[in-house]
């Protein structure tokens, strides 16, 4: 998109970095960020890292970056990582190092905890996995007054499902949220770099799509898939999407 075209559609676009090889799950994720962000395809570009290497990226071309979730797990042993995962992690390390140094607007959902956390020296391990489904998230005092998370209630339900998490944060990271099963559900580095363990873009329909896509990836017993979808549909996950919209509002041109 040319600069003039971008301005015609409301300024610089945002960029979604995606890593899901399953087309249905990848497309659902993109549609969710479009919907909750109040964006269209001109204002949210998508780059599927698992398929296409990340070439030189000029941050000045974008208002902000969103990193979607991933089947990749940072704490996997190196020998267990596919060539695609190794490449994606290397490219993201290089990019996120620049993002953190420049304090560039960035929102990493789930996978972002591992990507940003491992870069800044957080402990990323498998001490606090959470099963697939809704859980209650509680904001810390810092989270309640944070410019991004302040649009969320002090307690709210969100969808999770992860094998690894951040166990400890370095002093330069501010813990913003937690759950009973996971001590770090969100953190901020600097003023503008965010990571959430929960999925702000997920509703019950999206969770059902991912349950189908990843039922053989070790997150749960495949025989429990229909039960997990019913739990997702019967939950009360209504607030997290406001975080996506708030991110866009904070940083759009």
PDB file of N, CA and C in Angstrom, residues 16 18-33 46 48 50-51 69 209-210 213-214:
ATOM      1  N   UNK A  16      -0.563  -7.585  11.550  1.00  0.00           N
ATOM      2  CA  UNK A  16      -0.743  -8.820  12.300  1.00  0.00           C
ATOM      3  C   UNK A  16       0.298  -9.832  11.839  1.00  0.00           C
ATOM      4  N   UNK A  18       1.287 -13.575  12.052  1.00  0.00           N
ATOM      5  CA  UNK A  18       0.598 -14.823  12.356  1.00  0.00           C
ATOM      6  C   UNK A  18       1.520 -16.004  12.119  1.00  0.00           C
ATOM      7  N   UNK A  19       1.263 -17.101  12.827  1.00  0.00           N
ATOM      8  CA  UNK A  19       2.135 -18.275  12.698  1.00  0.00           C
ATOM      9  C   UNK A  19       1.346 -19.575  12.605  1.00  0.00           C
ATOM     10  N   UNK A  20       0.057 -19.508  12.344  1.00  0.00           N
ATOM     11  CA  UNK A  20      -0.775 -20.717  12.317  1.00  0.00           C
ATOM     12  C   UNK A  20      -0.786 -21.301  10.908  1.00  0.00           C
ATOM     13  N   UNK A  21      -0.375 -22.548  10.769  1.00  0.00           N
ATOM     14  CA  UNK A  21      -0.352 -23.194   9.460  1.00  0.00           C
ATOM     15  C   UNK A  21      -1.731 -23.675   9.023  1.00  0.00           C
ATOM     16  N   UNK A  22      -2.651 -23.828   9.974  1.00  0.00           N
ATOM     17  CA  UNK A  22      -3.993 -24.306   9.673  1.00  0.00           C
ATOM     18  C   UNK A  22      -4.825 -23.133   9.160  1.00  0.00           C
ATOM     19  N   UNK A  23      -5.235 -23.195   7.897  1.00  0.00           N
ATOM     20  CA  UNK A  23      -5.878 -22.045   7.263  1.00  0.00           C
ATOM     21  C   UNK A  23      -7.131 -21.586   7.996  1.00  0.00           C
ATOM     22  N   UNK A  24      -7.962 -22.517   8.428  1.00  0.00           N
ATOM     23  CA  UNK A  24      -9.207 -22.113   9.082  1.00  0.00           C
ATOM     24  C   UNK A  24      -8.928 -21.357  10.371  1.00  0.00           C
ATOM     25  N   UNK A  25      -8.002 -21.861  11.175  1.00  0.00           N
ATOM     26  CA  UNK A  25      -7.647 -21.178  12.419  1.00  0.00           C
ATOM     27  C   UNK A  25      -6.962 -19.845  12.130  1.00  0.00           C
ATOM     28  N   UNK A  26      -6.090 -19.817  11.121  1.00  0.00           N
ATOM     29  CA  UNK A  26      -5.395 -18.581  10.765  1.00  0.00           C
ATOM     30  C   UNK A  26      -6.374 -17.518  10.289  1.00  0.00           C
ATOM     31  N   UNK A  27      -7.317 -17.912   9.450  1.00  0.00           N
ATOM     32  CA  UNK A  27      -8.280 -16.943   8.927  1.00  0.00           C
ATOM     33  C   UNK A  27      -9.236 -16.465  10.022  1.00  0.00           C
ATOM     34  N   UNK A  28      -9.625 -17.368  10.905  1.00  0.00           N
ATOM     35  CA  UNK A  28     -10.492 -16.970  12.018  1.00  0.00           C
ATOM     36  C   UNK A  28      -9.785 -15.968  12.919  1.00  0.00           C
ATOM     37  N   UNK A  29      -8.506 -16.186  13.176  1.00  0.00           N
ATOM     38  CA  UNK A  29      -7.748 -15.253  14.007  1.00  0.00           C
ATOM     39  C   UNK A  29      -7.710 -13.864  13.369  1.00  0.00           C
ATOM     40  N   UNK A  30      -7.450 -13.829  12.072  1.00  0.00           N
ATOM     41  CA  UNK A  30      -7.393 -12.546  11.367  1.00  0.00           C
ATOM     42  C   UNK A  30      -8.748 -11.844  11.422  1.00  0.00           C
ATOM     43  N   UNK A  31      -9.828 -12.574  11.161  1.00  0.00           N
ATOM     44  CA  UNK A  31     -11.166 -11.968  11.215  1.00  0.00           C
ATOM     45  C   UNK A  31     -11.476 -11.432  12.606  1.00  0.00           C
ATOM     46  N   UNK A  32     -11.027 -12.138  13.631  1.00  0.00           N
ATOM     47  CA  UNK A  32     -11.296 -11.692  14.999  1.00  0.00           C
ATOM     48  C   UNK A  32     -10.579 -10.387  15.306  1.00  0.00           C
ATOM     49  N   UNK A  33      -9.322 -10.273  14.906  1.00  0.00           N
ATOM     50  CA  UNK A  33      -8.607  -9.014  15.148  1.00  0.00           C
ATOM     51  C   UNK A  33      -9.197  -7.877  14.318  1.00  0.00           C
ATOM     52  N   UNK A  46      -1.771  -8.586   7.150  1.00  0.00           N
ATOM     53  CA  UNK A  46      -1.399  -9.857   7.779  1.00  0.00           C
ATOM     54  C   UNK A  46      -0.185 -10.449   7.085  1.00  0.00           C
ATOM     55  N   UNK A  48       1.861 -14.090   7.318  1.00  0.00           N
ATOM     56  CA  UNK A  48       1.905 -15.435   7.882  1.00  0.00           C
ATOM     57  C   UNK A  48       3.351 -15.922   7.924  1.00  0.00           C
ATOM     58  N   UNK A  50       4.743 -18.424   9.363  1.00  0.00           N
ATOM     59  CA  UNK A  50       5.045 -19.851   9.213  1.00  0.00           C
ATOM     60  C   UNK A  50       5.216 -20.224   7.742  1.00  0.00           C
ATOM     61  N   UNK A  51       4.732 -19.369   6.861  1.00  0.00           N
ATOM     62  CA  UNK A  51       4.764 -19.645   5.430  1.00  0.00           C
ATOM     63  C   UNK A  51       5.759 -18.766   4.680  1.00  0.00           C
ATOM     64  N   UNK A  69      -1.475 -15.716  18.419  1.00  0.00           N
ATOM     65  CA  UNK A  69      -1.051 -16.924  19.108  1.00  0.00           C
ATOM     66  C   UNK A  69      -0.410 -17.913  18.156  1.00  0.00           C
ATOM     67  N   UNK A 209     -13.226 -23.269  16.882  1.00  0.00           N
ATOM     68  CA  UNK A 209     -12.413 -23.471  15.683  1.00  0.00           C
ATOM     69  C   UNK A 209     -11.022 -23.967  16.054  1.00  0.00           C
ATOM     70  N   UNK A 210     -10.438 -23.391  17.084  1.00  0.00           N
ATOM     71  CA  UNK A 210      -9.087 -23.784  17.475  1.00  0.00           C
ATOM     72  C   UNK A 210      -9.063 -25.156  18.143  1.00  0.00           C
ATOM     73  N   UNK A 213      -8.868 -27.430  15.335  1.00  0.00           N
ATOM     74  CA  UNK A 213      -7.589 -27.337  14.629  1.00  0.00           C
ATOM     75  C   UNK A 213      -6.447 -27.982  15.405  1.00  0.00           C
ATOM     76  N   UNK A 214      -6.494 -27.922  16.740  1.00  0.00           N
ATOM     77  CA  UNK A 214      -5.345 -28.332  17.543  1.00  0.00           C
ATOM     78  C   UNK A 214      -5.626 -29.496  18.479  1.00  0.00           C
TER      79      UNK A 214
END
